[in-house]
């Protein structure tokens, strides 16, 4: 359903059917930075071909991300869109023979307005955090001719004038970044939705959950107006581990933010969404159990995201003996869940962690040549330790001699 109801925009203006499809940035539906508009890209040649392929049951290269997730037993964006927008299936029946649609009747969007972020996570890059820019130049993944902050268009009002007419009929908006709670455009959209009375819209977020304040705005005050708000909190580990993985994070603030959310806006749904990598895979059950014990989450409030790149952080590259250690830890965790949870809760939680094991046991591939300017796990972390005045192996001693 995504190509019939949804648009996803990368921070540099490239457009895709959804966020999972942006694996190869050269394979896209069009680009705002080239002068195209949102409406132009809705019926671009690539968009029309994608719809024709889907109707014919043919695979498309742009959808490799969904195929990969489904092969691991993980629900893909394609499946989620099909469930969420099943009521809009009539638009599929109205598709023209060439794959075009007569109306630009957008029901959902995920526009990354920039790479502005207040953190610089070890698994991230300059594409999604302006804080990464100087280090990206040192590593060799950004050049001095590039800009620190990436925007899809030269003037923010140019994009706003295209988005504004869609807000009356929009049903779902996903905000991510960068960090969406640090972006002016995010607040502009919420205030406009409140102004026109479209507060039934489903708002979902990928957020680092570090700060609810932006200039003179408190996002909780705005969320009170909306019936459906769902937060996917990008938190990978607690304490010093969490702070090292997401540089700039202050763990005490995270815990206080969760308590405030529970107290002041209990209607806002929340899930932990750790990005699972070599850094946190062993301790992920401990992190989950810690938040359970603190009553900061309930059983099903977790979604495990799999890290595929940078490839040297991918858990598939762990040595066999360390994988066995993880396997043993997870199997004990699975048995414990069967005892303490209902079958429904146990099946859900164990399913999330089982996908991690599935990924871990995938075939190891050779590091692509030139990948991250030739850096591997050790050299990459050594650079970041130096620029950030940190010590990776002091915080993760269990990985000494492993990677």
mmCIF file of C-alpha atoms in Angstrom:
data_model
loop_
_atom_site.group_PDB
_atom_site.id
_atom_site.type_symbol
_atom_site.label_atom_id
_atom_site.label_comp_id
_atom_site.label_asym_id
_atom_site.label_seq_id
_atom_site.Cartn_x
_atom_site.Cartn_y
_atom_site.Cartn_z
ATOM 1 C CA UNK A 1 0.000 0.000 0.000
ATOM 2 C CA UNK A 2 2.872 2.396 0.604
ATOM 3 C CA UNK A 3 3.281 3.665 -3.004
ATOM 4 C CA UNK A 4 -0.441 4.519 -3.060
ATOM 5 C CA UNK A 5 -0.706 6.356 0.268
ATOM 6 C CA UNK A 6 2.740 7.334 1.569
ATOM 7 C CA UNK A 7 5.979 9.213 0.847
ATOM 8 C CA UNK A 8 9.353 9.000 2.555
ATOM 9 C CA UNK A 9 11.947 11.749 2.175
ATOM 10 C CA UNK A 10 15.639 11.391 3.019
ATOM 11 C CA UNK A 11 17.262 14.494 4.577
ATOM 12 C CA UNK A 12 18.908 15.397 1.259
ATOM 13 C CA UNK A 13 15.576 15.394 -0.593
ATOM 14 C CA UNK A 14 15.700 11.945 -2.207
ATOM 15 C CA UNK A 15 12.311 10.228 -2.126
ATOM 16 C CA UNK A 16 11.462 6.573 -1.483
ATOM 17 C CA UNK A 17 8.311 4.488 -0.905
ATOM 18 C CA UNK A 18 9.201 4.039 2.797
ATOM 19 C CA UNK A 19 12.134 4.305 5.203
ATOM 20 C CA UNK A 20 13.092 0.634 4.845
ATOM 21 C CA UNK A 21 13.569 1.082 1.107
ATOM 22 C CA UNK A 22 16.364 3.660 1.430
ATOM 23 C CA UNK A 23 19.216 1.113 1.474
ATOM 24 C CA UNK A 24 20.728 2.196 -1.835
ATOM 25 C CA UNK A 25 20.297 5.964 -2.145
ATOM 26 C CA UNK A 26 20.943 5.834 -5.882
ATOM 27 C CA UNK A 27 17.728 3.823 -6.326
ATOM 28 C CA UNK A 28 15.014 6.357 -5.533
ATOM 29 C CA UNK A 29 11.722 7.738 -6.816
ATOM 30 C CA UNK A 30 13.003 11.265 -7.449
ATOM 31 C CA UNK A 31 14.545 14.154 -5.540
ATOM 32 C CA UNK A 32 13.367 17.528 -4.297
ATOM 33 C CA UNK A 33 16.932 18.807 -4.540
ATOM 34 C CA UNK A 34 16.746 18.388 -8.325
ATOM 35 C CA UNK A 35 13.772 20.757 -8.518
ATOM 36 C CA UNK A 36 10.976 18.176 -8.457
ATOM 37 C CA UNK A 37 7.980 18.675 -6.175
ATOM 38 C CA UNK A 38 6.244 16.165 -3.924
ATOM 39 C CA UNK A 39 3.432 15.994 -6.497
ATOM 40 C CA UNK A 40 5.916 15.440 -9.358
ATOM 41 C CA UNK A 41 7.509 12.500 -7.555
ATOM 42 C CA UNK A 42 4.108 10.976 -6.751
ATOM 43 C CA UNK A 43 3.835 10.125 -10.456
ATOM 44 C CA UNK A 44 7.514 9.951 -11.420
ATOM 45 C CA UNK A 45 8.557 7.209 -13.835
ATOM 46 C CA UNK A 46 10.113 5.288 -10.923
ATOM 47 C CA UNK A 47 6.927 5.599 -8.827
ATOM 48 C CA UNK A 48 4.764 4.372 -11.692
ATOM 49 C CA UNK A 49 7.082 1.421 -12.365
ATOM 50 C CA UNK A 50 7.031 0.438 -8.688
ATOM 51 C CA UNK A 51 3.235 0.367 -8.651
ATOM 52 C CA UNK A 52 3.134 -1.676 -11.865
ATOM 53 C CA UNK A 53 5.622 -4.181 -10.411
ATOM 54 C CA UNK A 54 3.633 -4.543 -7.200
ATOM 55 C CA UNK A 55 0.392 -5.118 -9.092
ATOM 56 C CA UNK A 56 2.148 -7.764 -11.211
ATOM 57 C CA UNK A 57 3.755 -9.439 -8.174
ATOM 58 C CA UNK A 58 7.283 -8.564 -9.360
ATOM 59 C CA UNK A 59 10.132 -7.700 -6.998
ATOM 60 C CA UNK A 60 11.662 -4.222 -7.130
ATOM 61 C CA UNK A 61 15.238 -3.416 -6.136
ATOM 62 C CA UNK A 62 14.057 -0.412 -4.124
ATOM 63 C CA UNK A 63 12.161 -2.788 -1.805
ATOM 64 C CA UNK A 64 15.147 -4.967 -0.818
ATOM 65 C CA UNK A 65 14.923 -3.755 2.785
ATOM 66 C CA UNK A 66 11.470 -5.269 3.277
ATOM 67 C CA UNK A 67 12.449 -8.532 1.612
ATOM 68 C CA UNK A 68 15.443 -8.770 3.960
ATOM 69 C CA UNK A 69 13.380 -8.117 7.104
ATOM 70 C CA UNK A 70 10.722 -10.659 6.140
ATOM 71 C CA UNK A 71 13.376 -13.316 5.443
ATOM 72 C CA UNK A 72 14.510 -12.952 9.078
ATOM 73 C CA UNK A 73 10.976 -13.361 10.430
ATOM 74 C CA UNK A 74 10.644 -9.648 11.160
ATOM 75 C CA UNK A 75 7.552 -7.665 10.190
ATOM 76 C CA UNK A 76 8.450 -5.355 7.330
ATOM 77 C CA UNK A 77 7.223 -1.868 6.525
ATOM 78 C CA UNK A 78 5.349 -3.358 3.562
ATOM 79 C CA UNK A 79 3.310 -5.583 5.884
ATOM 80 C CA UNK A 80 2.702 -2.731 8.322
ATOM 81 C CA UNK A 81 1.415 -0.431 5.569
ATOM 82 C CA UNK A 82 -0.840 -3.167 4.227
ATOM 83 C CA UNK A 83 -2.405 -3.579 7.674
ATOM 84 C CA UNK A 84 -2.637 0.110 8.526
ATOM 85 C CA UNK A 85 -4.096 1.282 5.221
ATOM 86 C CA UNK A 86 -6.229 -1.681 4.163
ATOM 87 C CA UNK A 87 -9.278 0.621 4.256
ATOM 88 C CA UNK A 88 -7.718 2.714 1.483
ATOM 89 C CA UNK A 89 -7.477 -0.165 -0.994
ATOM 90 C CA UNK A 90 -9.859 1.520 -3.427
ATOM 91 C CA UNK A 91 -7.016 3.803 -4.522
ATOM 92 C CA UNK A 92 -5.132 0.740 -5.768
ATOM 93 C CA UNK A 93 -8.113 -0.147 -7.959
ATOM 94 C CA UNK A 94 -7.971 3.376 -9.416
ATOM 95 C CA UNK A 95 -4.363 2.963 -10.605
ATOM 96 C CA UNK A 96 -3.969 3.860 -14.272
ATOM 97 C CA UNK A 97 -2.461 1.340 -16.686
ATOM 98 C CA UNK A 98 0.886 3.158 -16.644
ATOM 99 C CA UNK A 99 1.015 3.071 -12.808
ATOM 100 C CA UNK A 100 0.052 6.704 -12.306
ATOM 101 C CA UNK A 101 -2.630 8.074 -9.968
ATOM 102 C CA UNK A 102 -4.941 10.906 -10.964
ATOM 103 C CA UNK A 103 -4.994 12.436 -7.478
ATOM 104 C CA UNK A 104 -2.191 13.363 -5.108
ATOM 105 C CA UNK A 105 -4.203 12.040 -2.158
ATOM 106 C CA UNK A 106 -1.493 11.542 0.430
ATOM 107 C CA UNK A 107 -2.582 9.681 3.574
ATOM 108 C CA UNK A 108 0.775 9.358 5.306
ATOM 109 C CA UNK A 109 4.260 10.813 5.148
ATOM 110 C CA UNK A 110 7.676 10.432 6.717
ATOM 111 C CA UNK A 111 9.706 13.489 5.763
ATOM 112 C CA UNK A 112 13.182 13.850 7.274
ATOM 113 C CA UNK A 113 13.464 17.642 7.164
ATOM 114 C CA UNK A 114 17.201 17.733 7.890
ATOM 115 C CA UNK A 115 20.009 15.901 9.650
ATOM 116 C CA UNK A 116 19.772 18.186 12.689
ATOM 117 C CA UNK A 117 20.385 16.204 15.872
ATOM 118 C CA UNK A 118 21.619 16.856 19.397
ATOM 119 C CA UNK A 119 23.476 13.506 19.643
ATOM 120 C CA UNK A 120 26.107 11.654 17.647
ATOM 121 C CA UNK A 121 25.510 7.930 18.039
ATOM 122 C CA UNK A 122 28.321 5.493 17.235
ATOM 123 C CA UNK A 123 26.148 3.600 14.772
ATOM 124 C CA UNK A 124 25.008 6.778 12.985
ATOM 125 C CA UNK A 125 26.620 9.062 10.389
ATOM 126 C CA UNK A 126 26.654 12.600 9.034
ATOM 127 C CA UNK A 127 23.596 11.691 6.911
ATOM 128 C CA UNK A 128 21.430 11.694 10.045
ATOM 129 C CA UNK A 129 23.304 13.918 12.503
ATOM 130 C CA UNK A 130 24.999 17.231 11.849
ATOM 131 C CA UNK A 131 27.001 16.622 15.046
ATOM 132 C CA UNK A 132 28.885 13.912 13.135
ATOM 133 C CA UNK A 133 30.272 16.264 10.478
ATOM 134 C CA UNK A 134 33.785 16.925 11.791
ATOM 135 C CA UNK A 135 34.383 13.278 12.664
ATOM 136 C CA UNK A 136 33.024 12.165 9.283
ATOM 137 C CA UNK A 137 35.684 14.329 7.623
ATOM 138 C CA UNK A 138 38.385 12.666 9.748
ATOM 139 C CA UNK A 139 37.074 9.180 8.955
ATOM 140 C CA UNK A 140 36.735 10.064 5.296
ATOM 141 C CA UNK A 141 32.976 9.633 4.856
ATOM 142 C CA UNK A 142 32.350 13.369 4.318
ATOM 143 C CA UNK A 143 34.333 15.975 2.456
ATOM 144 C CA UNK A 144 35.133 19.557 3.372
ATOM 145 C CA UNK A 145 32.998 20.740 0.458
ATOM 146 C CA UNK A 146 29.855 19.308 2.063
ATOM 147 C CA UNK A 147 27.728 21.192 4.559
ATOM 148 C CA UNK A 148 27.285 20.280 8.197
ATOM 149 C CA UNK A 149 23.489 20.582 8.047
ATOM 150 C CA UNK A 150 21.708 18.812 5.210
ATOM 151 C CA UNK A 151 18.369 20.122 3.929
ATOM 152 C CA UNK A 152 16.140 18.716 1.161
ATOM 153 C CA UNK A 153 15.481 22.167 -0.324
ATOM 154 C CA UNK A 154 17.206 25.546 -0.157
ATOM 155 C CA UNK A 155 14.309 27.365 1.473
ATOM 156 C CA UNK A 156 12.131 25.788 4.142
ATOM 157 C CA UNK A 157 9.018 27.668 2.998
ATOM 158 C CA UNK A 158 9.283 25.997 -0.420
ATOM 159 C CA UNK A 159 8.633 22.606 1.178
ATOM 160 C CA UNK A 160 6.110 23.961 3.669
ATOM 161 C CA UNK A 161 3.899 25.285 0.873
ATOM 162 C CA UNK A 162 3.821 21.771 -0.615
ATOM 163 C CA UNK A 163 3.092 20.038 2.700
ATOM 164 C CA UNK A 164 0.487 22.449 4.048
ATOM 165 C CA UNK A 165 -2.363 21.442 1.638
ATOM 166 C CA UNK A 166 -1.920 17.749 2.502
ATOM 167 C CA UNK A 167 -2.539 18.204 6.229
ATOM 168 C CA UNK A 168 -6.343 18.376 6.011
ATOM 169 C CA UNK A 169 -6.607 14.804 4.748
ATOM 170 C CA UNK A 170 -3.500 13.297 6.284
ATOM 171 C CA UNK A 171 -4.122 10.257 8.500
ATOM 172 C CA UNK A 172 -0.643 9.387 9.766
ATOM 173 C CA UNK A 173 2.673 11.190 10.102
ATOM 174 C CA UNK A 174 5.965 9.653 11.118
ATOM 175 C CA UNK A 175 8.627 11.973 12.496
ATOM 176 C CA UNK A 176 12.290 11.006 12.597
ATOM 177 C CA UNK A 177 15.567 12.611 11.733
ATOM 178 C CA UNK A 178 18.072 13.579 12.784
ATOM 179 C CA UNK A 179 16.135 14.206 15.943
ATOM 180 C CA UNK A 180 12.572 15.356 15.147
ATOM 181 C CA UNK A 181 12.050 17.027 18.524
ATOM 182 C CA UNK A 182 14.858 19.427 17.594
ATOM 183 C CA UNK A 183 13.377 20.451 14.234
ATOM 184 C CA UNK A 184 11.360 23.614 13.601
ATOM 185 C CA UNK A 185 9.290 21.914 10.884
ATOM 186 C CA UNK A 186 7.944 19.332 13.344
ATOM 187 C CA UNK A 187 6.420 21.997 15.596
ATOM 188 C CA UNK A 188 5.085 23.931 12.630
ATOM 189 C CA UNK A 189 3.161 20.839 11.482
ATOM 190 C CA UNK A 190 1.728 20.046 14.937
ATOM 191 C CA UNK A 191 0.576 23.611 15.445
ATOM 192 C CA UNK A 192 -1.058 23.645 12.005
ATOM 193 C CA UNK A 193 -2.857 20.341 12.697
ATOM 194 C CA UNK A 194 -4.219 21.765 15.953
ATOM 195 C CA UNK A 195 -5.270 24.943 14.137
ATOM 196 C CA UNK A 196 -7.301 23.063 11.476
ATOM 197 C CA UNK A 197 -8.686 20.532 13.958
ATOM 198 C CA UNK A 198 -7.047 17.441 12.498
ATOM 199 C CA UNK A 199 -6.019 16.021 15.868
ATOM 200 C CA UNK A 200 -7.127 12.456 15.118
ATOM 201 C CA UNK A 201 -4.063 11.978 12.962
ATOM 202 C CA UNK A 202 -1.741 9.183 14.105
ATOM 203 C CA UNK A 203 1.614 10.648 15.149
ATOM 204 C CA UNK A 204 4.562 8.278 15.452
ATOM 205 C CA UNK A 205 8.168 9.116 16.264
ATOM 206 C CA UNK A 206 11.655 7.741 16.206
ATOM 207 C CA UNK A 207 13.255 9.863 18.902
ATOM 208 C CA UNK A 208 16.386 9.685 21.022
ATOM 209 C CA UNK A 209 14.141 10.669 23.950
ATOM 210 C CA UNK A 210 16.752 13.024 25.369
ATOM 211 C CA UNK A 211 14.880 16.330 25.572
ATOM 212 C CA UNK A 212 11.221 17.410 25.355
ATOM 213 C CA UNK A 213 12.025 21.124 25.091
ATOM 214 C CA UNK A 214 12.696 23.132 21.931
ATOM 215 C CA UNK A 215 13.157 26.898 22.244
ATOM 216 C CA UNK A 216 10.005 28.046 24.089
ATOM 217 C CA UNK A 217 8.043 24.877 23.255
ATOM 218 C CA UNK A 218 7.339 21.823 25.377
ATOM 219 C CA UNK A 219 6.285 18.954 23.122
ATOM 220 C CA UNK A 220 4.187 17.329 25.860
ATOM 221 C CA UNK A 221 1.906 20.368 25.825
ATOM 222 C CA UNK A 222 1.292 19.845 22.111
ATOM 223 C CA UNK A 223 0.822 16.070 22.412
ATOM 224 C CA UNK A 224 -2.066 16.659 24.827
ATOM 225 C CA UNK A 225 -4.136 17.803 21.822
ATOM 226 C CA UNK A 226 -3.681 14.549 19.884
ATOM 227 C CA UNK A 227 -5.490 11.284 20.544
ATOM 228 C CA UNK A 228 -2.903 8.991 18.986
ATOM 229 C CA UNK A 229 0.786 9.544 19.711
ATOM 230 C CA UNK A 230 3.324 6.726 19.671
ATOM 231 C CA UNK A 231 6.997 7.044 20.580
ATOM 232 C CA UNK A 232 9.702 4.636 19.444
ATOM 233 C CA UNK A 233 12.574 5.489 21.775
ATOM 234 C CA UNK A 234 16.027 4.887 20.292
ATOM 235 C CA UNK A 235 17.710 3.682 23.478
ATOM 236 C CA UNK A 236 20.249 0.873 23.236
ATOM 237 C CA UNK A 237 21.546 0.311 26.757
ATOM 238 C CA UNK A 238 21.419 1.957 30.152
ATOM 239 C CA UNK A 239 23.914 4.069 32.052
ATOM 240 C CA UNK A 240 27.457 4.463 30.720
ATOM 241 C CA UNK A 241 26.880 1.963 27.904
ATOM 242 C CA UNK A 242 23.904 3.950 26.646
ATOM 243 C CA UNK A 243 25.771 7.232 26.938
ATOM 244 C CA UNK A 244 28.772 5.960 24.978
ATOM 245 C CA UNK A 245 26.648 4.446 22.212
ATOM 246 C CA UNK A 246 24.717 7.707 21.866
ATOM 247 C CA UNK A 247 27.187 10.506 22.551
ATOM 248 C CA UNK A 248 25.567 13.481 24.288
ATOM 249 C CA UNK A 249 22.903 11.417 26.029
ATOM 250 C CA UNK A 250 22.520 11.929 29.769
ATOM 251 C CA UNK A 251 20.999 8.760 31.168
ATOM 252 C CA UNK A 252 19.411 10.342 34.232
ATOM 253 C CA UNK A 253 17.466 12.675 31.939
ATOM 254 C CA UNK A 254 16.180 9.729 29.913
ATOM 255 C CA UNK A 255 14.763 8.043 33.007
ATOM 256 C CA UNK A 256 13.188 11.295 34.214
ATOM 257 C CA UNK A 257 11.657 11.896 30.779
ATOM 258 C CA UNK A 258 10.047 8.449 30.858
ATOM 259 C CA UNK A 259 8.607 9.092 34.327
ATOM 260 C CA UNK A 260 7.273 12.476 33.225
ATOM 261 C CA UNK A 261 5.664 10.955 30.133
ATOM 262 C CA UNK A 262 3.903 8.316 32.246
ATOM 263 C CA UNK A 263 2.636 10.926 34.692
ATOM 264 C CA UNK A 264 1.626 13.821 32.435
ATOM 265 C CA UNK A 265 0.636 12.206 29.107
ATOM 266 C CA UNK A 266 -0.262 8.582 29.867
ATOM 267 C CA UNK A 267 -2.156 8.313 26.557
ATOM 268 C CA UNK A 268 1.150 8.547 24.652
ATOM 269 C CA UNK A 269 2.250 5.042 23.693
ATOM 270 C CA UNK A 270 5.888 4.141 24.241
ATOM 271 C CA UNK A 271 8.230 1.393 23.109
ATOM 272 C CA UNK A 272 11.928 0.819 23.575
ATOM 273 C CA UNK A 273 13.487 0.409 20.138
ATOM 274 C CA UNK A 274 17.139 -0.510 20.637
ATOM 275 C CA UNK A 275 19.359 -0.770 17.588
ATOM 276 C CA UNK A 276 20.975 -4.170 18.032
ATOM 277 C CA UNK A 277 24.674 -4.256 17.244
ATOM 278 C CA UNK A 278 27.865 -5.920 18.416
ATOM 279 C CA UNK A 279 27.989 -3.295 21.170
ATOM 280 C CA UNK A 280 24.758 -4.154 22.980
ATOM 281 C CA UNK A 281 23.576 -7.578 21.784
ATOM 282 C CA UNK A 282 24.812 -9.508 24.830
ATOM 283 C CA UNK A 283 23.281 -7.138 27.381
ATOM 284 C CA UNK A 284 19.996 -6.462 25.591
ATOM 285 C CA UNK A 285 17.965 -8.825 27.855
ATOM 286 C CA UNK A 286 19.471 -7.091 30.924
ATOM 287 C CA UNK A 287 18.481 -3.676 29.598
ATOM 288 C CA UNK A 288 14.935 -4.840 28.917
ATOM 289 C CA UNK A 289 14.610 -6.456 32.367
ATOM 290 C CA UNK A 290 15.967 -3.359 34.097
ATOM 291 C CA UNK A 291 13.196 -1.223 32.589
ATOM 292 C CA UNK A 292 10.604 -3.842 33.457
ATOM 293 C CA UNK A 293 11.709 -3.844 37.090
ATOM 294 C CA UNK A 294 11.662 -0.040 37.224
ATOM 295 C CA UNK A 295 8.099 -0.181 35.834
ATOM 296 C CA UNK A 296 9.129 2.092 32.968
ATOM 297 C CA UNK A 297 7.769 -0.362 30.400
ATOM 298 C CA UNK A 298 5.309 -3.219 30.188
ATOM 299 C CA UNK A 299 6.062 -6.587 28.629
ATOM 300 C CA UNK A 300 5.329 -5.800 24.987
ATOM 301 C CA UNK A 301 6.848 -2.323 24.960
ATOM 302 C CA UNK A 302 9.951 -3.254 22.978
ATOM 303 C CA UNK A 303 10.848 -3.566 19.302
ATOM 304 C CA UNK A 304 14.312 -4.789 18.369
ATOM 305 C CA UNK A 305 15.799 -2.954 15.374
ATOM 306 C CA UNK A 306 18.568 -4.756 13.540
ATOM 307 C CA UNK A 307 21.712 -2.887 12.562
ATOM 308 C CA UNK A 308 23.003 -3.804 9.100
ATOM 309 C CA UNK A 309 25.447 -0.914 8.585
ATOM 310 C CA UNK A 310 28.151 0.007 9.446
ATOM 311 C CA UNK A 311 28.829 -3.634 8.615
ATOM 312 C CA UNK A 312 31.632 -3.972 11.176
ATOM 313 C CA UNK A 313 29.005 -3.329 13.911
ATOM 314 C CA UNK A 314 26.697 -6.033 12.495
ATOM 315 C CA UNK A 315 26.278 -8.947 14.946
ATOM 316 C CA UNK A 316 26.808 -11.463 12.143
ATOM 317 C CA UNK A 317 30.553 -10.712 12.440
ATOM 318 C CA UNK A 318 30.921 -11.917 16.040
ATOM 319 C CA UNK A 319 33.146 -14.981 16.628
ATOM 320 C CA UNK A 320 31.467 -18.354 17.139
ATOM 321 C CA UNK A 321 32.270 -18.691 20.857
ATOM 322 C CA UNK A 322 30.783 -15.266 21.621
ATOM 323 C CA UNK A 323 27.694 -16.163 19.599
ATOM 324 C CA UNK A 324 27.269 -19.280 21.749
ATOM 325 C CA UNK A 325 27.470 -17.091 24.860
ATOM 326 C CA UNK A 326 24.723 -14.849 23.475
ATOM 327 C CA UNK A 327 22.641 -17.870 22.468
ATOM 328 C CA UNK A 328 22.853 -19.293 26.016
ATOM 329 C CA UNK A 329 21.899 -15.921 27.538
ATOM 330 C CA UNK A 330 18.902 -15.543 25.240
ATOM 331 C CA UNK A 331 17.656 -19.110 25.756
ATOM 332 C CA UNK A 332 17.664 -18.554 29.543
ATOM 333 C CA UNK A 333 15.831 -15.271 28.948
ATOM 334 C CA UNK A 334 13.222 -17.059 26.775
ATOM 335 C CA UNK A 335 12.543 -19.626 29.503
ATOM 336 C CA UNK A 336 12.207 -16.922 32.130
ATOM 337 C CA UNK A 337 9.692 -15.063 29.977
ATOM 338 C CA UNK A 338 7.546 -18.183 29.620
ATOM 339 C CA UNK A 339 7.331 -18.360 33.407
ATOM 340 C CA UNK A 340 6.653 -14.684 34.188
ATOM 341 C CA UNK A 341 4.472 -13.585 31.244
ATOM 342 C CA UNK A 342 1.223 -14.663 29.677
ATOM 343 C CA UNK A 343 1.617 -16.741 26.510
ATOM 344 C CA UNK A 344 0.749 -13.736 24.377
ATOM 345 C CA UNK A 345 3.346 -11.520 26.050
ATOM 346 C CA UNK A 346 5.981 -14.261 26.094
ATOM 347 C CA UNK A 347 5.465 -15.050 22.414
ATOM 348 C CA UNK A 348 5.801 -11.385 21.499
ATOM 349 C CA UNK A 349 8.935 -10.656 23.539
ATOM 350 C CA UNK A 350 10.661 -13.895 22.625
ATOM 351 C CA UNK A 351 9.810 -13.250 18.996
ATOM 352 C CA UNK A 352 11.557 -9.879 19.087
ATOM 353 C CA UNK A 353 14.719 -11.399 20.526
ATOM 354 C CA UNK A 354 14.569 -14.500 18.312
ATOM 355 C CA UNK A 355 14.896 -12.240 15.274
ATOM 356 C CA UNK A 356 18.191 -11.015 16.755
ATOM 357 C CA UNK A 357 19.487 -14.594 16.889
ATOM 358 C CA UNK A 358 18.298 -15.177 13.323
ATOM 359 C CA UNK A 359 20.332 -12.202 12.157
ATOM 360 C CA UNK A 360 23.359 -13.247 14.194
ATOM 361 C CA UNK A 361 23.467 -16.624 12.442
ATOM 362 C CA UNK A 362 23.276 -15.241 8.913
ATOM 363 C CA UNK A 363 26.150 -15.876 6.526
ATOM 364 C CA UNK A 364 29.141 -13.572 7.053
ATOM 365 C CA UNK A 365 29.928 -11.479 3.993
ATOM 366 C CA UNK A 366 33.176 -9.830 3.009
ATOM 367 C CA UNK A 367 33.442 -6.169 3.962
ATOM 368 C CA UNK A 368 32.747 -4.082 0.836
ATOM 369 C CA UNK A 369 35.887 -2.473 -0.562
ATOM 370 C CA UNK A 370 36.213 1.148 0.415
ATOM 371 C CA UNK A 371 33.530 0.690 3.046
ATOM 372 C CA UNK A 372 33.744 3.519 5.587
ATOM 373 C CA UNK A 373 37.060 4.461 4.019
ATOM 374 C CA UNK A 374 38.542 1.051 4.853
ATOM 375 C CA UNK A 375 37.968 1.211 8.601
ATOM 376 C CA UNK A 376 37.135 -1.845 10.685
ATOM 377 C CA UNK A 377 35.648 -2.095 14.185
ATOM 378 C CA UNK A 378 38.870 -1.336 16.072
ATOM 379 C CA UNK A 379 40.187 1.504 13.935
ATOM 380 C CA UNK A 380 36.780 3.160 13.715
ATOM 381 C CA UNK A 381 36.241 3.081 17.481
ATOM 382 C CA UNK A 382 39.815 4.207 18.106
ATOM 383 C CA UNK A 383 39.177 7.372 16.101
ATOM 384 C CA UNK A 384 35.938 8.073 17.970
ATOM 385 C CA UNK A 385 37.592 7.395 21.329
ATOM 386 C CA UNK A 386 40.209 9.994 20.451
ATOM 387 C CA UNK A 387 37.846 12.692 19.225
ATOM 388 C CA UNK A 388 35.352 12.122 22.041
ATOM 389 C CA UNK A 389 37.800 11.527 24.907
ATOM 390 C CA UNK A 390 36.202 8.144 25.599
ATOM 391 C CA UNK A 391 37.403 4.566 26.053
ATOM 392 C CA UNK A 392 35.198 2.021 24.330
ATOM 393 C CA UNK A 393 36.751 -1.079 25.907
ATOM 394 C CA UNK A 394 36.548 0.376 29.422
ATOM 395 C CA UNK A 395 32.787 0.660 29.022
ATOM 396 C CA UNK A 396 32.480 -2.658 27.121
ATOM 397 C CA UNK A 397 35.194 -4.838 28.728
ATOM 398 C CA UNK A 398 33.377 -8.011 27.613
ATOM 399 C CA UNK A 399 34.375 -7.189 24.024
ATOM 400 C CA UNK A 400 38.122 -7.042 24.712
ATOM 401 C CA UNK A 401 39.712 -9.661 22.464
ATOM 402 C CA UNK A 402 36.360 -10.367 20.779
ATOM 403 C CA UNK A 403 36.330 -7.607 18.160
#
